[in-house]
JSON list of C-alpha atoms in Angstrom, two decimals:
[
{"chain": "A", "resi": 9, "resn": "UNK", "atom": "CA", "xyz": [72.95, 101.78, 4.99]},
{"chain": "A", "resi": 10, "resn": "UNK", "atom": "CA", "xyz": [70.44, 104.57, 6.36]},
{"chain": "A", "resi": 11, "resn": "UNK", "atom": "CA", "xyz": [69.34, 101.68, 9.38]},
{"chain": "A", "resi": 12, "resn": "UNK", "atom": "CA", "xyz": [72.94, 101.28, 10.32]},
{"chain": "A", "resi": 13, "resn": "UNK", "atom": "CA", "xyz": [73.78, 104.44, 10.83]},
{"chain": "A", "resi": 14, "resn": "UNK", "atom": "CA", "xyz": [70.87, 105.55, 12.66]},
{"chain": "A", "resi": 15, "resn": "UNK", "atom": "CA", "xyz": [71.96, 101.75, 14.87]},
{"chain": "A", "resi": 16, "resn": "UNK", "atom": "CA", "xyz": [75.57, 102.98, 15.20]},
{"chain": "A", "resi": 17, "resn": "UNK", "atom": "CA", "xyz": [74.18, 106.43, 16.05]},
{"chain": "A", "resi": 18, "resn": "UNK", "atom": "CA", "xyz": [72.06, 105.27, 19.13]},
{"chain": "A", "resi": 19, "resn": "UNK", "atom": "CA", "xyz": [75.01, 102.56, 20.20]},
{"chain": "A", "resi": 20, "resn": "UNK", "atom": "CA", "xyz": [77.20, 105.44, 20.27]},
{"chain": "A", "resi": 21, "resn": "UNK", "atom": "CA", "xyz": [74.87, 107.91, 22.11]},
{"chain": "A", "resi": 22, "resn": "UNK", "atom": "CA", "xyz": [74.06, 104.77, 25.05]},
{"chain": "A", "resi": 23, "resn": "UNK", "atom": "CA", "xyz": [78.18, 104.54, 24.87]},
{"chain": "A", "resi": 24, "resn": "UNK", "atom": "CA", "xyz": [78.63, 108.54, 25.66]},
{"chain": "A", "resi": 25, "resn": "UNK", "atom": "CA", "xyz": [76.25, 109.07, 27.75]},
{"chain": "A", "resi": 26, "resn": "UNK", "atom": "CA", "xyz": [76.70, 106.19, 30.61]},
{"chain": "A", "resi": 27, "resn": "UNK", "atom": "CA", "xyz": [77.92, 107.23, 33.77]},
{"chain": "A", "resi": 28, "resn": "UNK", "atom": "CA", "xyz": [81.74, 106.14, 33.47]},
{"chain": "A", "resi": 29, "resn": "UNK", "atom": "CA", "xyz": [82.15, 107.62, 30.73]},
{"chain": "A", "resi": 30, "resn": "UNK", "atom": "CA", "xyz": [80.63, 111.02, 32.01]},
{"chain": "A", "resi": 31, "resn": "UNK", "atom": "CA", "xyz": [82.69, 110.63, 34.73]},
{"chain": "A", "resi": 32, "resn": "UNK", "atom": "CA", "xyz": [85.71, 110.14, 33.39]},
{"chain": "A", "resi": 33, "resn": "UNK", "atom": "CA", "xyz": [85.75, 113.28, 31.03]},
{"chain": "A", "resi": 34, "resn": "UNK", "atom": "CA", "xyz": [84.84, 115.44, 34.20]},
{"chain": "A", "resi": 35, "resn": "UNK", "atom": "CA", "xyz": [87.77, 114.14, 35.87]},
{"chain": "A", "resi": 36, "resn": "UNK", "atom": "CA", "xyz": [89.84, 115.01, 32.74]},
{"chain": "A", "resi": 37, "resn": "UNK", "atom": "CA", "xyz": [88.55, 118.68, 32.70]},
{"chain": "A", "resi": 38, "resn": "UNK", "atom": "CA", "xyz": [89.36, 119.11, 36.54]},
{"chain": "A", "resi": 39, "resn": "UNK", "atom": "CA", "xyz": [92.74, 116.97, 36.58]},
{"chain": "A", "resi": 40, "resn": "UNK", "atom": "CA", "xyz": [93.51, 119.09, 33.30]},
{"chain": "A", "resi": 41, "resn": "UNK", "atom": "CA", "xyz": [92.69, 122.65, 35.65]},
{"chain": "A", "resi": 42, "resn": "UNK", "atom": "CA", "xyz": [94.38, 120.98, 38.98]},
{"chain": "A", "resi": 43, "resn": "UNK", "atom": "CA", "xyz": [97.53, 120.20, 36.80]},
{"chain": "A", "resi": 44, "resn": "UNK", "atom": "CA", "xyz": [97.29, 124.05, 35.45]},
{"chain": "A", "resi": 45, "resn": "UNK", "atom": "CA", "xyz": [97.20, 125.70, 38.82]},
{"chain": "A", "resi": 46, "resn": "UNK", "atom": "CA", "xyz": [99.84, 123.50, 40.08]},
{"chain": "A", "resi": 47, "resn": "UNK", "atom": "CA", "xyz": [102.02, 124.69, 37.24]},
{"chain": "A", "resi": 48, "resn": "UNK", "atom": "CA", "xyz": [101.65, 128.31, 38.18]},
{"chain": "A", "resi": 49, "resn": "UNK", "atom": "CA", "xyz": [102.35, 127.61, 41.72]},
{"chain": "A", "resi": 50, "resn": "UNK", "atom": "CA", "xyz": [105.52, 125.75, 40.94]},
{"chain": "A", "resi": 51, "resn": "UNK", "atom": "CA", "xyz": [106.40, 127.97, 38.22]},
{"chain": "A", "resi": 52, "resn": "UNK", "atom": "CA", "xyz": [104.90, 131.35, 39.60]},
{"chain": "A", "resi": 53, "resn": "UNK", "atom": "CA", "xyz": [105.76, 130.71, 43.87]},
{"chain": "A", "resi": 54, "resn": "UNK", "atom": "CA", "xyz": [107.88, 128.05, 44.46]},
{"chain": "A", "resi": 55, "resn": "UNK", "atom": "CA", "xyz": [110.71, 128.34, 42.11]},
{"chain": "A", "resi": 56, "resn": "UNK", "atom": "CA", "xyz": [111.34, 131.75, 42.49]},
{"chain": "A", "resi": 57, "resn": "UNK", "atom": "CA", "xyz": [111.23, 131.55, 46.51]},
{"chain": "A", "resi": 58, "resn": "UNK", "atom": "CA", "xyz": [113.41, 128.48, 45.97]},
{"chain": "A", "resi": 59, "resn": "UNK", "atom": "CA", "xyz": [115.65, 130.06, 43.58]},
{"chain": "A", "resi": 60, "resn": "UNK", "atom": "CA", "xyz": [116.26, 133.49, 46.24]},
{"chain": "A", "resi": 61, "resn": "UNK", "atom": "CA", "xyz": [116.58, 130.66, 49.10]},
{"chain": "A", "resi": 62, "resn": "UNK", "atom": "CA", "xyz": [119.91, 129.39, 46.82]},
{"chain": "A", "resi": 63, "resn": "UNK", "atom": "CA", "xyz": [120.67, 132.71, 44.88]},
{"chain": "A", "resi": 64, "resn": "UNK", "atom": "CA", "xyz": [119.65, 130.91, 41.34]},
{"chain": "A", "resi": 65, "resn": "UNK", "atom": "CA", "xyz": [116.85, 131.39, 38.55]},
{"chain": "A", "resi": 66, "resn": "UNK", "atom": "CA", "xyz": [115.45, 127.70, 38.13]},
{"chain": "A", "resi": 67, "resn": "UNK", "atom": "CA", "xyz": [114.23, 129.30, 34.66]},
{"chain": "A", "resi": 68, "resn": "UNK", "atom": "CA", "xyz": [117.81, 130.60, 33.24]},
{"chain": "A", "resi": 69, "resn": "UNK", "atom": "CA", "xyz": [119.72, 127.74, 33.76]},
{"chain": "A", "resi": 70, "resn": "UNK", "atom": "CA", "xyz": [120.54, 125.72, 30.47]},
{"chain": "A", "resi": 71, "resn": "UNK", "atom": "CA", "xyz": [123.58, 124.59, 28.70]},
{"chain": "A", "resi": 72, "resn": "UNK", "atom": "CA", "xyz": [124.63, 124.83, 25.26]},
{"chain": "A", "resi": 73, "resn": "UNK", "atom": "CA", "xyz": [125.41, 121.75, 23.70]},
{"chain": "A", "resi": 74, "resn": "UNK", "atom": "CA", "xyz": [125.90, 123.33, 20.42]},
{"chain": "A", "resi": 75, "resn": "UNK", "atom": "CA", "xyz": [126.84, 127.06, 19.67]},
{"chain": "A", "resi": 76, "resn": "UNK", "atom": "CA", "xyz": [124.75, 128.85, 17.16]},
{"chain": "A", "resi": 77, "resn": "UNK", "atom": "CA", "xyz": [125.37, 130.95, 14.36]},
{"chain": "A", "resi": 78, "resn": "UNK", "atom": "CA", "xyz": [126.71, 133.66, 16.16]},
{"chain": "A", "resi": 79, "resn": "UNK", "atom": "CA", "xyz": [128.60, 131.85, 18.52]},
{"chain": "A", "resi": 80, "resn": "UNK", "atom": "CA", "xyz": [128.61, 134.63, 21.32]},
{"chain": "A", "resi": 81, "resn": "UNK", "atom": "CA", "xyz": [127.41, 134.28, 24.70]},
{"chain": "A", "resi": 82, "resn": "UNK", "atom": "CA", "xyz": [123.64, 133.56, 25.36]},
{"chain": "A", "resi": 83, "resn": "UNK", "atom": "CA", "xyz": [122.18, 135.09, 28.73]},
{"chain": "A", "resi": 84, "resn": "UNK", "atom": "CA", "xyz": [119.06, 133.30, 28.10]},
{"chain": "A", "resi": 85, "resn": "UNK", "atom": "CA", "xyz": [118.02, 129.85, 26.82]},
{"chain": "A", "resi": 86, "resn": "UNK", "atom": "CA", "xyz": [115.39, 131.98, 24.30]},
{"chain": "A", "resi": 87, "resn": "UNK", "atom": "CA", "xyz": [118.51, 133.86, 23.02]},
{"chain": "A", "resi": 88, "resn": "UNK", "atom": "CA", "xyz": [120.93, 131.15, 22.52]},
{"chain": "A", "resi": 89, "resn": "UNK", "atom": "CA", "xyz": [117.31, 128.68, 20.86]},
{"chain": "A", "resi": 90, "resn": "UNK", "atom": "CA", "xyz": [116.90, 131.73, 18.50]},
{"chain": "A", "resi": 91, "resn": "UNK", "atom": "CA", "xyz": [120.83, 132.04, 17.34]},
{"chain": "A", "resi": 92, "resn": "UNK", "atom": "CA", "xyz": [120.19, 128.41, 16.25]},
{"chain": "A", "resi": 93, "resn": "UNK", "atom": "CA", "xyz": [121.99, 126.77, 19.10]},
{"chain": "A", "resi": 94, "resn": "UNK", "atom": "CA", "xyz": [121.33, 123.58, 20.80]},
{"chain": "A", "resi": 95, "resn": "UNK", "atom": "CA", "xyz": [119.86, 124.21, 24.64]},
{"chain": "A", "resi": 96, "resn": "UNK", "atom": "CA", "xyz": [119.60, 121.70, 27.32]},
{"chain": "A", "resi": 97, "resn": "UNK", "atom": "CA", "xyz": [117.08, 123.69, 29.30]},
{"chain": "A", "resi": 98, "resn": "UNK", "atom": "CA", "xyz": [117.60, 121.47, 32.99]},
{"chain": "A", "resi": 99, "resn": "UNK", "atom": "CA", "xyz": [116.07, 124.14, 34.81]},
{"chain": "A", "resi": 100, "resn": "UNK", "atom": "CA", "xyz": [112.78, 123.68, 33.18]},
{"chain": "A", "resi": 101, "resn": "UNK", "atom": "CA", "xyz": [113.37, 119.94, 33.77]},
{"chain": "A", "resi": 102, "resn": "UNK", "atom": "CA", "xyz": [113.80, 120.72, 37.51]},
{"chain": "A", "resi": 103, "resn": "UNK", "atom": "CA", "xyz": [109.78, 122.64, 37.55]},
{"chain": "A", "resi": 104, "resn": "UNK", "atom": "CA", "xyz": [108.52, 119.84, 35.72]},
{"chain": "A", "resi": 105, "resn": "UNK", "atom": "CA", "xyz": [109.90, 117.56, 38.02]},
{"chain": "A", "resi": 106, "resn": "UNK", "atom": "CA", "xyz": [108.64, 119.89, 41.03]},
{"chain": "A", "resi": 107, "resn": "UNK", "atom": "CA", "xyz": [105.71, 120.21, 39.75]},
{"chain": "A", "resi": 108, "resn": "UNK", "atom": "CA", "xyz": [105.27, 116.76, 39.08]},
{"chain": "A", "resi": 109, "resn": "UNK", "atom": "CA", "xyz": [105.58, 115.43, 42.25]},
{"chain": "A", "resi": 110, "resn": "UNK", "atom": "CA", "xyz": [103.30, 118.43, 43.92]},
{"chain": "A", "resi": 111, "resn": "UNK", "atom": "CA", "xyz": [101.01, 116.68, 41.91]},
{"chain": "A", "resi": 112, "resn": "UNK", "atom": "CA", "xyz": [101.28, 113.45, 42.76]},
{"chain": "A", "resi": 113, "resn": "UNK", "atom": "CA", "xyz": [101.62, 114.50, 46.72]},
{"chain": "A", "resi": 114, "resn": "UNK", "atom": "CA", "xyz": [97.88, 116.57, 46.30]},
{"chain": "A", "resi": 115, "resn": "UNK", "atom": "CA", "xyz": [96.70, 113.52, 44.88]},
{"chain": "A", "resi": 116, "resn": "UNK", "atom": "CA", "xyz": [98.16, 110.66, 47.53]},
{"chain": "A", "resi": 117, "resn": "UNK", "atom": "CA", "xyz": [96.91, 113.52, 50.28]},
{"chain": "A", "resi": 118, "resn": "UNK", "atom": "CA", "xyz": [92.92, 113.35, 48.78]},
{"chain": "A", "resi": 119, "resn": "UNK", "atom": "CA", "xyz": [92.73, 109.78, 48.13]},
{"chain": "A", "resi": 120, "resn": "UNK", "atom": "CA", "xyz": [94.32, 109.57, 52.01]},
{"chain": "A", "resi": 121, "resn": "UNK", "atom": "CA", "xyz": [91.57, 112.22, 53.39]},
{"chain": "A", "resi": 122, "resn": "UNK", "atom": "CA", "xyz": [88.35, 110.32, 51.04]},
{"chain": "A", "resi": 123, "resn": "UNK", "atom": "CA", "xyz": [89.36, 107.05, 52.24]},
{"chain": "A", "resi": 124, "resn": "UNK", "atom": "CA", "xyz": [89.67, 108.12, 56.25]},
{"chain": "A", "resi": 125, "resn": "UNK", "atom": "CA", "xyz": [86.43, 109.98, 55.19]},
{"chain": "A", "resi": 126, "resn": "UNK", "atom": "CA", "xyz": [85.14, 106.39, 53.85]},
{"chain": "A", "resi": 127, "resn": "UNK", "atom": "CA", "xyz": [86.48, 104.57, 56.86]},
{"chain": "A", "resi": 128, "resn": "UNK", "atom": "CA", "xyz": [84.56, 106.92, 59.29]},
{"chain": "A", "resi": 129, "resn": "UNK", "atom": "CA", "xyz": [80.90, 106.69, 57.24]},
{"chain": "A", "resi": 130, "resn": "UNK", "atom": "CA", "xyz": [81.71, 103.03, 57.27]},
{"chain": "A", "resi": 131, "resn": "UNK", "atom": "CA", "xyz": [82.25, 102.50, 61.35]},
{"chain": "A", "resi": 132, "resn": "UNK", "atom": "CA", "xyz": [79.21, 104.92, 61.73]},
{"chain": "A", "resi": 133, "resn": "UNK", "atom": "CA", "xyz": [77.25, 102.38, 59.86]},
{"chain": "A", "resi": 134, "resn": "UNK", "atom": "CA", "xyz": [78.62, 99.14, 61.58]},
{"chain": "A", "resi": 135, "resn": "UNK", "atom": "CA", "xyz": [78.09, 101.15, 65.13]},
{"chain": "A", "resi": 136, "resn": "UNK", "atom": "CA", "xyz": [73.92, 101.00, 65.12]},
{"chain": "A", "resi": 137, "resn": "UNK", "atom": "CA", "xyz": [73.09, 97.63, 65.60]},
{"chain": "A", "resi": 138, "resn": "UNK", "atom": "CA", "xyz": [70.33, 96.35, 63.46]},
{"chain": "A", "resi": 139, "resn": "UNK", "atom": "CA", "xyz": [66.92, 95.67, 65.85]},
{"chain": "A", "resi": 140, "resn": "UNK", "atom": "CA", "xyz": [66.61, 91.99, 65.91]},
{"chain": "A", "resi": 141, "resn": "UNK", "atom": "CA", "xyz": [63.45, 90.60, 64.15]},
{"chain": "A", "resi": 142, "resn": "UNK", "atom": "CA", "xyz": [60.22, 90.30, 65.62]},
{"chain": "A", "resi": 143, "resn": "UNK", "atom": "CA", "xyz": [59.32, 86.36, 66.57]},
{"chain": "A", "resi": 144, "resn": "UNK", "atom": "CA", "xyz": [55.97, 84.85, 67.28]},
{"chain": "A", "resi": 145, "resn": "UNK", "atom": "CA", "xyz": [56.25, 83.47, 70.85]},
{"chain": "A", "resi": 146, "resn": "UNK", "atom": "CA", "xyz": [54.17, 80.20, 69.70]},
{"chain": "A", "resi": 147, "resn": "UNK", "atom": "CA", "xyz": [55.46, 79.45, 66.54]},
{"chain": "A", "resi": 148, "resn": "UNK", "atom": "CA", "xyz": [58.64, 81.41, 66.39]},
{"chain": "A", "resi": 149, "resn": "UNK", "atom": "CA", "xyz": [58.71, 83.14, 62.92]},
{"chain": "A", "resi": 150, "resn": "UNK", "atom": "CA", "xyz": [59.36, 86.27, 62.24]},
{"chain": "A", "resi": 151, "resn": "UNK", "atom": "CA", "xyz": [56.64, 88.77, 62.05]},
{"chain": "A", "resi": 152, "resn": "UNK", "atom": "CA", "xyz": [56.09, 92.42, 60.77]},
{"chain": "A", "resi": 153, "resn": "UNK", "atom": "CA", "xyz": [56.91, 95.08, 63.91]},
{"chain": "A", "resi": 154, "resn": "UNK", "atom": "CA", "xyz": [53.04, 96.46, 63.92]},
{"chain": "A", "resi": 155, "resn": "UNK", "atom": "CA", "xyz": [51.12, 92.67, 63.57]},
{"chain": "A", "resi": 156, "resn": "UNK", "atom": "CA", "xyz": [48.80, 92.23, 66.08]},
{"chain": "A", "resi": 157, "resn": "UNK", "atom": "CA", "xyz": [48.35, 88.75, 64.83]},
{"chain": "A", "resi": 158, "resn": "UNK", "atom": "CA", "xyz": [50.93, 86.04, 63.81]},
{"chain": "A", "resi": 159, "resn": "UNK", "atom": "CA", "xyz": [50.25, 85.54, 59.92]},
{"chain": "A", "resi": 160, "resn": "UNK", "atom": "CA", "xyz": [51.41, 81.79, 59.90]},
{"chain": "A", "resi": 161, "resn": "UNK", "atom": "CA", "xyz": [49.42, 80.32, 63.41]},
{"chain": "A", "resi": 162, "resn": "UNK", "atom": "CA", "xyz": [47.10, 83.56, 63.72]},
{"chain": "A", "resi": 163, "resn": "UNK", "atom": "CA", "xyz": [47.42, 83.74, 67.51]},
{"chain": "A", "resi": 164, "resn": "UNK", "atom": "CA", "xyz": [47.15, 86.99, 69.03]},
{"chain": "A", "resi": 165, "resn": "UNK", "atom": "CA", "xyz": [50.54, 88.93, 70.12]}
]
């Protein structure tokens, strides 16, 4: 029982510790970050610009479905959710879906500018032409650049 745990021990470790997997939970720790200073720019910059461009607060507009126990008049979603009432919050809905598709427009913007990036390193490459191979002008095979002496008819280069 000892042996097998010590096995599934080591399987696990070689599992953890490969590159993918390494990789992967650093991109969840910085998509986790990105997605968190997205947030406060939608929810912190552009919602509250947007909202003075068209005279409304994205983050007080709700609807009751249900009235709560009081029944009154709720000037915030927070008031009207604590008197027990049923909220459709659609103005969070709206930064979500802001902030959603900031998201996805940083991301389609990198991928653009890494593979343009890729592209370039890739014609820089292809530009230098490899230096053809050396011959032997009696035999014709290919010899080492420094040979002062064909290795397959030894005559002298």
């Amino acid at each position: 029982m000892k042996k097998k745990v010590i096995s599934m021990w080591k399987q696990f470790k070689e599992f953890a510790l490969k590159g993918n997997v390494v990789d992967l939970a650093v991109a969840v720790v910085i998509g986790g970050a990105f997605g968190r200073i997205v947030t406060s720019l939608v929810n912190d910059i552009i919602m509250p610009l947007l909202g003075a461009l068209v005279r409304v607060d994205f983050s007080h507009m709700f609807w009751i479905l249900k009235k709560g126990l009081s029944g009154s008049a709720y000037i915030t979603a927070a008031d009207a959710t604590a008197d027990g009432a049923v909220v459709l919050t659609y103005g969070d809905f709206l930064s979500s879906v802001l902030d959603f598709f900031i998201i996805a427009l940083s991301i389609f913007l990198v991928i653009k500018l890494l593979s343009k990036v890729k592209k370039g390193l890739h014609l820089e490459l292809e530009e230098t032409p490899p230096t053809p191979p050396r011959l032997c002008v009696y035999c014709y095979t290919e010899i080492h650049a420094d040979a002062t002496r064909c290795p397959h008819c030894t005559s002298e280069l």
